[in-house]
Structure formats: C-alpha cells, structure tokens
Tab-separated table of C-alpha atoms in Angstrom:
chain	number	residue	atom	x	y	z
A	1303	MET	CA	7.851	-17.312	-20.913
A	1304	THR	CA	7.762	-15.861	-17.426
A	1305	VAL	CA	6.554	-18.286	-14.767
A	1306	ARG	CA	5.904	-16.791	-11.357
A	1307	LYS	CA	6.694	-19.335	-8.671
A	1308	ASN	CA	5.883	-19.685	-5.010
A	1309	GLN	CA	8.903	-18.224	-3.220
A	1310	ALA	CA	9.071	-21.314	-1.008
A	1311	ALA	CA	9.829	-23.449	-4.085
A	1312	LEU	CA	12.732	-21.395	-5.428
A	1313	THR	CA	16.123	-23.038	-5.755
A	1314	ALA	CA	19.186	-21.476	-4.160
A	1315	ASP	CA	20.277	-20.305	-7.607
A	1316	GLU	CA	16.896	-18.699	-8.351
A	1317	LYS	CA	16.993	-16.848	-5.045
A	1318	ARG	CA	20.511	-15.626	-5.735
A	1319	ARG	CA	19.609	-14.361	-9.201
A	1320	PHE	CA	16.486	-12.584	-7.922
A	1321	ILE	CA	18.464	-10.892	-5.134
A	1322	ASN	CA	21.243	-9.862	-7.503
A	1323	ALA	CA	18.787	-8.346	-9.973
A	1324	LEU	CA	17.151	-6.367	-7.147
A	1325	LEU	CA	20.536	-5.092	-6.006
A	1326	GLU	CA	21.474	-4.052	-9.534
A	1327	LEU	CA	18.197	-2.126	-10.019
A	1328	LYS	CA	18.890	-0.441	-6.694
A	1329	ARG	CA	22.465	0.420	-7.644
A	1330	SER	CA	21.419	1.950	-10.966
A	1331	GLY	CA	18.679	4.094	-9.377
A	1332	ARG	CA	15.850	2.417	-11.257
A	1333	TYR	CA	14.513	0.698	-8.153
A	1334	ASP	CA	13.815	3.943	-6.333
A	1335	THR	CA	11.707	5.306	-9.189
A	1336	PHE	CA	9.200	2.549	-8.422
A	1337	VAL	CA	9.123	3.553	-4.751
A	1338	THR	CA	8.533	7.183	-5.712
A	1339	THR	CA	5.692	6.303	-8.075
A	1340	HIS	CA	3.973	4.140	-5.486
A	1341	ASN	CA	4.178	6.798	-2.791
A	1342	ALA	CA	2.790	9.459	-5.115
A	1343	PHE	CA	-0.289	7.330	-5.753
A	1344	ILE	CA	-0.651	6.357	-2.094
A	1345	MET	CA	-0.751	10.020	-1.119
A	1346	SER	CA	-3.085	11.179	-3.891
A	1347	ASP	CA	-5.622	8.329	-4.121
A	1348	THR	CA	-8.581	9.494	-2.005
A	1349	ASP	CA	-11.991	8.031	-1.236
A	1350	ASN	CA	-13.880	11.064	-2.466
A	1351	GLY	CA	-11.511	12.213	-5.204
A	1352	ASP	CA	-9.552	10.798	-8.072
A	1353	ARG	CA	-8.295	7.317	-7.162
A	1354	VAL	CA	-6.309	4.918	-9.310
A	1355	GLY	CA	-3.725	2.803	-7.502
A	1356	HIS	CA	-5.527	2.159	-4.221
A	1357	ARG	CA	-8.960	2.187	-2.539
A	1358	SER	CA	-10.648	1.794	-5.903
A	1359	PRO	CA	-11.560	-0.879	-8.471
A	1360	SER	CA	-8.303	-0.299	-10.359
A	1361	PHE	CA	-6.234	-1.341	-7.316
A	1362	LEU	CA	-5.827	-4.762	-8.943
A	1363	PRO	CA	-5.129	-3.853	-12.611
A	1364	TRP	CA	-2.942	-0.916	-11.505
A	1365	HIS	CA	-0.723	-3.150	-9.380
A	1366	ARG	CA	-0.697	-5.823	-12.092
A	1367	ARG	CA	0.697	-3.282	-14.544
A	1368	PHE	CA	3.103	-1.895	-11.927
A	1369	LEU	CA	4.474	-5.397	-11.215
A	1370	ILE	CA	4.817	-6.206	-14.918
A	1371	GLU	CA	6.875	-3.067	-15.375
A	1372	PHE	CA	9.022	-3.958	-12.380
A	1373	GLU	CA	9.458	-7.545	-13.524
A	1374	GLN	CA	10.556	-6.322	-16.958
A	1375	ALA	CA	13.146	-4.121	-15.257
A	1376	LEU	CA	14.436	-7.159	-13.350
A	1377	GLN	CA	14.544	-9.144	-16.587
A	1378	SER	CA	16.583	-6.414	-18.276
A	1379	VAL	CA	19.229	-7.265	-15.679
A	1380	ASP	CA	18.760	-11.047	-15.729
A	1381	ALA	CA	16.339	-12.526	-18.271
A	1382	THR	CA	15.857	-15.681	-16.199
A	1383	VAL	CA	14.272	-13.851	-13.254
A	1384	ALA	CA	10.530	-13.834	-12.574
A	1385	LEU	CA	8.713	-12.319	-9.615
A	1386	PRO	CA	8.092	-14.927	-6.937
A	1387	TYR	CA	4.920	-14.762	-4.864
A	1388	TRP	CA	4.612	-15.092	-1.099
A	1389	ASP	CA	1.636	-17.179	-0.009
A	1390	TRP	CA	1.386	-15.745	3.486
A	1391	THR	CA	-1.417	-18.173	4.371
A	1392	ALA	CA	1.160	-20.977	4.189
A	1393	ASP	CA	4.465	-19.284	5.098
A	1394	ARG	CA	3.072	-17.388	8.007
A	1395	THR	CA	5.798	-17.033	10.616
A	1396	SER	CA	9.053	-15.121	10.906
A	1397	ARG	CA	10.812	-18.522	10.798
A	1398	SER	CA	9.846	-19.066	7.167
A	1399	SER	CA	12.722	-19.561	4.720
A	1400	LEU	CA	11.544	-16.318	3.115
A	1401	TRP	CA	13.183	-14.427	5.987
A	1402	ALA	CA	16.453	-16.394	6.012
A	1403	PRO	CA	19.779	-14.582	5.467
A	1404	ASP	CA	20.133	-16.111	1.972
A	1405	PHE	CA	16.870	-14.520	0.858
A	1406	LEU	CA	15.183	-11.425	2.319
A	1407	GLY	CA	16.806	-11.411	5.740
A	1408	GLY	CA	14.830	-11.394	8.968
A	1409	THR	CA	12.962	-9.075	11.279
A	1410	GLY	CA	14.439	-5.876	12.706
A	1411	ARG	CA	16.178	-5.561	16.055
A	1412	ALA	CA	14.117	-4.264	18.961
A	1413	ARG	CA	15.955	-0.983	19.483
A	1414	ASP	CA	15.361	0.617	16.102
A	1415	GLY	CA	13.733	-1.988	13.872
A	1416	GLN	CA	16.841	-2.260	11.724
A	1417	VAL	CA	17.206	-5.412	9.604
A	1418	LEU	CA	20.663	-6.790	10.361
A	1419	ASP	CA	21.057	-9.819	8.104
A	1420	GLY	CA	20.633	-10.660	4.445
A	1421	ALA	CA	21.494	-8.664	1.338
A	1422	PHE	CA	19.255	-5.726	2.278
A	1423	ALA	CA	20.799	-4.975	5.669
A	1424	ARG	CA	22.120	-1.431	5.895
A	1425	SER	CA	25.575	-2.701	6.830
A	1426	GLY	CA	26.000	-4.166	3.346
A	1427	ASN	CA	25.793	-0.647	1.861
A	1428	ARG	CA	23.725	-1.917	-1.031
A	1429	TRP	CA	20.252	-1.034	0.201
A	1430	THR	CA	20.162	2.549	1.445
A	1431	ILE	CA	16.596	3.789	1.854
A	1432	THR	CA	16.626	7.023	-0.137
A	1433	VAL	CA	12.924	7.530	-0.945
A	1434	ARG	CA	11.702	7.901	2.610
A	1435	VAL	CA	9.189	9.635	4.816
A	1436	ASP	CA	11.441	9.961	7.851
A	1437	GLY	CA	15.109	10.365	8.637
A	1438	ARG	CA	16.029	6.671	8.762
A	1439	ASP	CA	17.954	5.296	5.795
A	1440	TYR	CA	17.998	1.604	6.771
A	1441	LEU	CA	15.481	-1.137	6.033
A	1442	ARG	CA	13.227	-1.838	8.996
A	1443	ARG	CA	10.814	-4.635	9.858
A	1444	ASP	CA	8.837	-5.787	12.865
A	1445	LEU	CA	7.466	-9.133	11.714
A	1446	GLY	CA	4.269	-10.052	13.551
A	1447	ALA	CA	4.631	-7.222	16.050
A	1448	GLY	CA	2.239	-7.361	18.955
A	1449	GLY	CA	1.234	-10.930	18.155
A	1450	ARG	CA	-0.461	-9.943	14.891
A	1451	GLN	CA	-1.450	-12.859	12.662
A	1452	LEU	CA	-1.310	-13.168	8.902
A	1453	PRO	CA	-4.562	-14.076	7.148
A	1454	THR	CA	-5.504	-17.753	7.062
A	1455	ARG	CA	-6.433	-19.814	4.036
A	1456	ALA	CA	-10.032	-19.919	5.267
A	1457	GLU	CA	-10.111	-16.127	5.387
A	1458	VAL	CA	-8.729	-15.969	1.849
A	1459	ASP	CA	-11.344	-18.456	0.669
A	1460	SER	CA	-14.123	-16.390	2.241
A	1461	VAL	CA	-13.027	-13.433	0.120
A	1462	LEU	CA	-12.529	-15.480	-3.052
A	1463	ALA	CA	-16.136	-16.634	-2.657
A	1464	MET	CA	-17.462	-13.102	-3.213
A	1465	GLU	CA	-19.078	-12.968	-6.639
A	1466	THR	CA	-19.139	-9.235	-7.272
A	1467	TYR	CA	-15.861	-7.608	-8.274
A	1468	ASP	CA	-16.545	-4.226	-6.696
A	1469	THR	CA	-19.465	-2.025	-5.704
A	1470	ALA	CA	-20.382	1.654	-5.456
A	1471	PRO	CA	-19.098	3.920	-4.024
A	1472	TRP	CA	-15.949	2.252	-5.440
A	1473	ASN	CA	-13.689	3.177	-2.519
A	1474	SER	CA	-12.546	1.992	0.914
A	1475	SER	CA	-16.140	1.615	2.089
A	1476	SER	CA	-17.212	-0.673	-0.763
A	1477	ASP	CA	-18.554	-4.185	-0.432
A	1478	GLY	CA	-17.359	-6.847	-2.901
A	1479	PHE	CA	-14.224	-8.805	-3.737
A	1480	ARG	CA	-11.786	-5.959	-4.465
A	1481	ASN	CA	-12.207	-4.065	-1.216
A	1482	HIS	CA	-12.219	-7.203	0.912
A	1483	LEU	CA	-9.019	-8.335	-0.797
A	1484	GLU	CA	-7.486	-4.873	-0.407
A	1485	GLY	CA	-8.545	-5.029	3.222
A	1486	TRP	CA	-10.317	-1.792	4.081
A	1487	ARG	CA	-13.345	-3.880	4.959
A	1488	GLY	CA	-13.973	-7.333	6.411
A	1489	VAL	CA	-11.353	-9.923	7.367
A	1490	ASN	CA	-8.618	-7.741	5.811
A	1491	LEU	CA	-6.093	-9.478	3.568
A	1492	HIS	CA	-3.712	-7.118	1.703
A	1493	ASN	CA	-3.570	-4.262	4.218
A	1494	ARG	CA	-3.042	-6.618	7.138
A	1495	VAL	CA	0.026	-8.180	5.519
A	1496	HIS	CA	1.645	-4.756	5.112
A	1497	VAL	CA	1.030	-4.109	8.814
A	1498	TRP	CA	2.296	-7.565	9.845
A	1499	VAL	CA	5.663	-6.951	8.165
A	1500	GLY	CA	5.977	-3.489	9.694
A	1501	GLY	CA	8.820	-1.053	9.054
A	1502	GLN	CA	8.692	0.604	5.650
A	1503	MET	CA	6.087	-1.966	4.545
A	1504	GLY	CA	3.562	-0.197	6.777
A	1505	THR	CA	4.167	3.173	5.139
A	1506	GLY	CA	3.512	4.888	1.832
A	1507	VAL	CA	7.017	3.946	0.698
A	1508	SER	CA	6.370	0.239	1.191
A	1509	PRO	CA	8.184	-0.899	-2.012
A	1510	ASN	CA	11.425	-0.101	-0.189
A	1511	ASP	CA	11.113	-3.623	1.199
A	1512	PRO	CA	11.596	-6.222	-1.562
A	1513	VAL	CA	8.862	-8.330	0.040
A	1514	PHE	CA	6.431	-5.741	-1.365
A	1515	TRP	CA	6.704	-7.365	-4.801
A	1516	MET	CA	6.201	-10.882	-3.491
A	1517	HIS	CA	3.193	-9.809	-1.416
A	1518	HIS	CA	1.621	-8.080	-4.397
A	1519	ALA	CA	2.445	-10.971	-6.719
A	1520	PHE	CA	0.321	-13.147	-4.418
A	1521	ILE	CA	-2.491	-10.569	-4.281
A	1522	ASP	CA	-2.315	-10.582	-8.072
A	1523	LYS	CA	-2.515	-14.380	-8.127
A	1524	LEU	CA	-5.581	-14.235	-5.872
A	1525	TRP	CA	-7.234	-11.998	-8.468
A	1526	ALA	CA	-6.508	-14.655	-11.104
A	1527	ASP	CA	-7.819	-17.354	-8.751
A	1528	TRP	CA	-11.003	-15.301	-8.227
A	1529	GLN	CA	-11.485	-14.915	-11.985
A	1530	ALA	CA	-11.192	-18.678	-12.403
A	1531	ARG	CA	-13.870	-19.184	-9.757
A	1532	HIS	CA	-16.208	-16.529	-11.141
A	1533	PRO	CA	-15.765	-16.547	-14.919
A	1534	ARG	CA	-18.966	-14.579	-15.446
A	1535	SER	CA	-18.164	-11.809	-12.962
A	1536	PRO	CA	-16.808	-8.771	-14.838
A	1537	TYR	CA	-14.556	-5.925	-13.765
A	1538	LEU	CA	-16.723	-3.091	-12.483
A	1539	PRO	CA	-17.627	-0.293	-13.059
A	1540	ALA	CA	-18.153	-0.531	-16.792
A	1541	ALA	CA	-18.404	3.141	-17.764
A	1542	GLY	CA	-19.182	6.700	-16.797
A	1543	THR	CA	-17.980	6.752	-13.187
A	1544	ALA	CA	-16.548	10.010	-11.854
A	1545	ASN	CA	-13.073	9.834	-10.238
A	1546	VAL	CA	-12.838	6.088	-10.899
A	1547	VAL	CA	-11.109	4.056	-13.634
A	1548	ASP	CA	-13.848	2.324	-15.618
A	1549	LEU	CA	-13.175	-0.837	-17.605
A	1550	ARG	CA	-11.905	0.995	-20.700
A	1551	ASP	CA	-10.459	4.136	-19.125
A	1552	THR	CA	-6.691	4.517	-19.216
A	1553	MET	CA	-4.756	4.402	-15.963
A	1554	ARG	CA	-2.171	6.906	-14.790
A	1555	PRO	CA	0.822	7.033	-14.858
A	1556	TRP	CA	1.073	5.011	-18.088
A	1557	ASN	CA	-1.994	6.485	-19.824
A	1558	ASP	CA	-1.875	3.734	-22.453
A	1559	VAL	CA	-3.277	0.802	-20.521
A	1560	THR	CA	-6.813	0.087	-19.279
A	1561	PRO	CA	-8.214	-2.405	-16.771
A	1562	ALA	CA	-9.594	-4.303	-19.783
A	1563	ASP	CA	-6.019	-4.758	-21.014
A	1564	MET	CA	-4.980	-6.251	-17.676
A	1565	LEU	CA	-7.755	-8.787	-17.107
A	1566	ASP	CA	-5.817	-11.664	-18.640
A	1567	HIS	CA	-2.372	-12.130	-17.104
A	1568	THR	CA	-1.355	-15.013	-19.390
A	1569	PRO	CA	0.129	-12.875	-22.209
A	1570	HIS	CA	2.615	-11.597	-19.620
A	1571	TYR	CA	3.269	-14.530	-17.263
A	1572	THR	CA	1.786	-17.694	-15.862
A	1573	PHE	CA	1.859	-19.184	-12.395
A	1574	ASP	CA	3.480	-22.398	-11.233
A	1575	THR	CA	0.014	-23.669	-10.336
A	1576	ALA	CA	-3.164	-23.720	-12.372
A	1577	ALA	CA	-4.955	-20.475	-11.550
B	63	MET	CA	-16.571	21.853	15.733
B	64	SER	CA	-15.165	25.331	15.289
B	65	ASN	CA	-16.683	27.986	13.061
B	66	ILE	CA	-13.395	28.085	11.189
B	67	THR	CA	-13.851	24.451	10.305
B	68	ARG	CA	-17.386	25.022	9.075
B	69	ARG	CA	-16.447	28.079	7.025
B	70	ARG	CA	-13.509	26.260	5.583
B	71	ALA	CA	-15.630	23.244	4.737
B	72	LEU	CA	-18.224	25.301	2.889
B	73	GLY	CA	-15.598	27.418	1.205
B	74	VAL	CA	-13.645	24.472	-0.081
B	75	ALA	CA	-16.793	22.674	-1.188
B	76	ALA	CA	-17.810	25.707	-3.222
B	77	GLY	CA	-14.530	25.816	-5.153
B	78	ALA	CA	-14.287	23.561	-8.163
B	79	ALA	CA	-10.631	22.722	-7.628
B	80	GLY	CA	-11.162	21.639	-4.054
B	81	ALA	CA	-14.515	19.986	-4.552
B	82	ALA	CA	-13.328	16.491	-3.770
B	83	ALA	CA	-11.639	17.480	-0.540
B	84	GLY	CA	-14.661	19.592	0.335
B	85	ILE	CA	-17.031	16.679	0.046
B	86	ALA	CA	-14.892	14.663	2.416
B	87	LEU	CA	-14.760	17.505	4.897
B	88	ALA	CA	-18.419	18.389	4.599
B	89	GLY	CA	-19.319	14.806	5.384
B	90	SER	CA	-17.454	14.919	8.657
B	91	ALA	CA	-17.620	18.553	9.626
B	92	VAL	CA	-21.173	19.687	8.888
B	93	ALA	CA	-23.165	18.687	11.903
B	94	ASP	CA	-26.477	18.156	10.174
B	95	ALA	CA	-25.132	16.063	7.290
B	96	PRO	CA	-26.951	12.705	7.391
B	97	ARG	CA	-23.884	10.458	7.244
B	98	PRO	CA	-24.276	7.812	9.946
B	99	ALA	CA	-20.890	6.201	9.218
B	100	VAL	CA	-19.040	9.457	9.874
B	101	PRO	CA	-18.886	11.186	13.253
B	102	ALA	CA	-21.274	14.122	13.348
B	103	ALA	CA	-18.645	16.573	14.534
B	104	GLY	CA	-15.269	17.118	12.876
B	105	PRO	CA	-12.161	16.019	14.744
B	106	THR	CA	-11.125	18.368	17.502
B	107	SER	CA	-7.822	20.193	17.541
B	108	PHE	CA	-5.055	18.941	19.795
B	109	ASP	CA	-1.646	20.101	20.933
B	110	GLU	CA	0.381	17.944	23.280
B	111	VAL	CA	3.800	16.508	23.959
B	112	TYR	CA	3.699	12.757	23.389
B	113	GLN	CA	6.780	10.638	24.114
B	114	GLY	CA	8.860	13.790	24.050
B	115	ARG	CA	7.564	15.143	20.764
B	116	ARG	CA	5.173	17.988	20.041
B	117	ILE	CA	2.146	16.775	18.128
B	118	LYS	CA	-0.468	19.196	16.878
B	119	GLY	CA	-3.625	18.786	14.850
B	120	GLY	CA	-6.336	21.083	13.643
B	121	PRO	CA	-7.909	22.752	10.655
B	122	ALA	CA	-5.328	23.293	7.923
B	123	HIS	CA	-4.440	26.868	7.075
B	124	GLY	CA	-3.300	28.243	3.747
B	125	GLY	CA	0.223	28.074	2.419
B	126	HIS	CA	0.736	24.338	2.319
B	127	HIS	CA	1.525	22.584	-0.891
B	128	GLY	CA	-1.380	20.539	-2.064
B	129	GLY	CA	-0.543	17.304	-0.319
B	130	HIS	CA	-3.620	17.300	1.907
B	131	HIS	CA	-6.277	14.715	1.835
B	132	GLY	CA	-7.275	15.026	5.424
B	133	GLY	CA	-10.300	17.066	4.420
B	134	GLY	CA	-8.651	20.313	5.448
B	135	TYR	CA	-7.201	18.858	8.633
B	136	SER	CA	-3.474	19.128	9.295
B	137	VAL	CA	-1.200	17.187	11.656
B	138	THR	CA	2.374	18.109	12.545
B	139	ILE	CA	5.093	16.369	14.538
B	140	ASP	CA	7.711	18.779	15.900
B	141	GLY	CA	6.427	21.293	13.360
B	142	GLU	CA	6.874	19.036	10.324
B	143	GLU	CA	3.732	18.057	8.494
B	144	LEU	CA	2.524	14.455	8.614
B	145	HIS	CA	0.562	13.537	5.497
B	146	VAL	CA	-2.842	12.343	6.709
B	147	MET	CA	-5.970	11.172	4.964
B	148	GLN	CA	-9.518	10.513	6.121
B	149	ASN	CA	-11.253	7.350	4.987
B	150	ALA	CA	-14.870	7.214	3.865
B	151	ASP	CA	-15.902	5.672	7.192
B	152	GLY	CA	-14.392	8.560	9.124
B	153	THR	CA	-11.213	6.760	10.225
B	154	TRP	CA	-7.735	8.109	9.519
B	155	ILE	CA	-4.409	6.958	8.093
B	156	SER	CA	-1.063	8.667	7.562
B	157	VAL	CA	1.893	8.117	5.303
B	158	ILE	CA	3.639	6.504	8.307
B	159	ASN	CA	0.772	4.136	9.144
B	160	HIS	CA	-0.799	3.775	5.774
B	161	TYR	CA	-2.524	0.405	5.985
B	162	GLU	CA	-3.990	0.521	9.507
B	163	PRO	CA	-6.822	3.002	10.075
B	164	VAL	CA	-7.301	4.600	13.505
B	165	ALA	CA	-10.237	6.516	14.918
B	166	THR	CA	-8.872	10.047	15.344
B	167	PRO	CA	-6.067	12.306	14.079
B	168	LYS	CA	-4.597	12.380	17.586
B	169	ALA	CA	-4.395	8.591	17.712
B	170	LEU	CA	-2.799	8.770	14.262
B	171	ALA	CA	-0.168	11.289	15.392
B	172	ARG	CA	0.626	9.174	18.459
B	173	ALA	CA	0.954	6.033	16.321
B	174	ALA	CA	3.358	7.902	14.034
B	175	VAL	CA	5.478	9.032	17.001
B	176	ARG	CA	5.733	5.442	18.221
B	177	GLU	CA	6.668	4.230	14.767
B	178	LEU	CA	9.261	6.985	14.258
B	179	GLN	CA	11.198	6.020	17.435
B	180	GLY	CA	12.653	9.508	17.573
B	181	ALA	CA	13.414	9.941	13.854
B	182	PRO	CA	12.445	13.241	12.219
B	183	LEU	CA	9.780	13.371	9.536
B	184	VAL	CA	11.101	14.162	6.068
B	185	PRO	CA	9.433	17.265	4.583
B	186	LEU	CA	6.289	16.355	2.691
B	187	THR	CA	6.485	15.984	-1.058
B	188	LEU	CA	4.044	14.643	-3.628
B	189	SER	CA	5.965	12.692	-6.273
C-alpha cells in the first residue's frame, strides 16, 4: 500500500530511491510526457471556456488523477517509492532539507537562475529541460525572490474552514474552498507557492521541477483534510454545467475517470498522518 | 478601444467556434457591458523596447494557430508570440508567469522579459 509521507521525514534511502526513479523516468522520456500534458491544459483551460485541469472545480480531482498516474510511473521503476508531500507552511525557507544537495538541490544562481547542485543540476546531464517555453534547457529556481513568503498555517486553516467546495461561475473568480486553495482569490495558497519557487515552477511547464509533485501532493492532502473537516460538503457542481466538469462527467485526457471516482484517495494511497 | 477591437469582439462572439473567447473579449472590450470587475475599455496596444527587447501587444490578427486565450489580444517578444490569457477579473497571465496575475498585457510582457533574462521564446505550441 502506498503511503505518502512528509518529505521532511524521509530517510536518506527513501530520498535516494525517489531521486533515482525520477531520473529513470526522465531518461526514458516518460517524465516529459507529463510536462507536455500539464502545459497543454494550462494553456487551454480558460475562465469563460472549457476548463478541466485549472481554474475550475476539477482542479483538485484532475491533479489527484495526474499524480496517481505519475506515482504509478515511479513505482514501475521502483515499487517502494511513493510521492512525498511538501508542507510549505512548516518547511518554509530555502534552508530546508528539501533543498539540500542530497534531495532537490537549492536555489538558482543570481546571473541566470540556474540550479547548480543536486541531481537535477544541468551539469549532471541527467535533467535537460526539453519541454520548454524559452530557449533555456537548465532547471532554474529563485526561491523566495523579492522577499516573498510561503503561506502560513493560519492562512491554510482559514481556507480549510470554508464549507462550500466551489461556487458559480466555477472559475478563477469563484468564492469557496477550491478557488481559495488554488489561489486566484483570497490569501492565495497553491499559486503563491509556484511563484515562490520561481524558475520553471512559475511557468506553464512547471512539472519540469520535481518539487511540482511534492507541492501538489500537499495540495491534494489539504483537499483530504478539508473533506475530513466538512464531511457533508459535496463536490460541486453536481450536473448540467456548461464548460465545467460536473461530479459525474469524465475528465480529459483520460476520459474514463470522473470527479466522483477521485473523491476518496484511500483506494490509491494513504498519508502518514490521519487526514 | 479601437473599432477593430469592437468589430473583432462582435465577430468572434457571433461565431459558434469562437464563442467562449468572444464572451471573454466582449466583457472587456464592449464599453457599455455592465461588468464592474472588468475594465470598461479593452487593453490598449503597445509597442516599445523594454530591457533591449521589442515587446508589442494589440488585437490579434488572423493566421495564428489557435493558442489564444487572451480574448483576441496578442503579445509578442522580438516577434515571437507569448501565450497570454485574460482572467475573469480582467487581469492577465502568460505561459511565462502563469501563477501571478498582473493588471495589463504590457505589464505581462515586461514581466516575461525580466523572467527570460535574454533567452528567446520557443515558438508557441498547444500540446
């Protein structure tokens, strides 16, 4: 059974196995297919048109399914690997062990943002950025640029307290839990973390940085935490909504999975803490 | 707001295929649309050299390849198209700064130039 752990609690061996599985997916070309898929949805999900992966109620079930698929790919390389999550309310500085050379490596250098240490540094020749929106083929970061701050636990709790899953018009202007978690409105959780990391994480090809998966694994955990706090609050909308994935509509690109299928994460994995 | 923008807005809104984009554009470009969250006038065109690079923005013209969600508005950096998108509240994001909305397409183009640090944009593709 897959248990997703806080990245801060991983052993040296667990970190090494996770890194090696990432590098093998990258080497075989499978990794970049995930980057391509994400960017295609980023560019096509619009507030007034069809929207599936982002700025819509299905942001959470879509990413849950996307992460399950990615985690299964990792496990096809090493069956012991599970996706760790990054609780950025707790590990909130560039000095966190997350950014050490034995894990994800640190921030980029000032001149060009290039990450110079860790397994994903360009110099190691194992992490060339091939699915990209500009000419640079090396991983970049600018952790906490301009004095930006990651969200606090109190800010997270203020969003978890919201009872309604999502509201019309079901996009980036919505009130409710989903859009506040996604960050287009209010204290801004998910979006702000992408911006805090900087580099490719701030772009449409954000899965080029392996921290993408650990960020989204925590967003996913916050959805589970919210469900535990609001057991009577359903996924919305229920049915008949133009351009939006209702509870029992299938989601692209899989076309065989609905938000209803994704509401319970426990058939797929559990967390190291009670959700 | 230019007449071209208004014509384009109404034209796109009338076509079934472009209806979604048209709604977005109509909300921002039609001056008498009662949408308080969106600026009454559409974004103005611009053409300037910013940090050594030519940035241009204005109503999109035909011939591009379906990647637009800027409501018919196009931004280029040194002639290469920057994928931009307008949010429901009237703010803008691009594929370079995807998670941090800014107020205008010009601010978006400038933010992209700063982020690019001299690197060229890769030609736009969808999937």
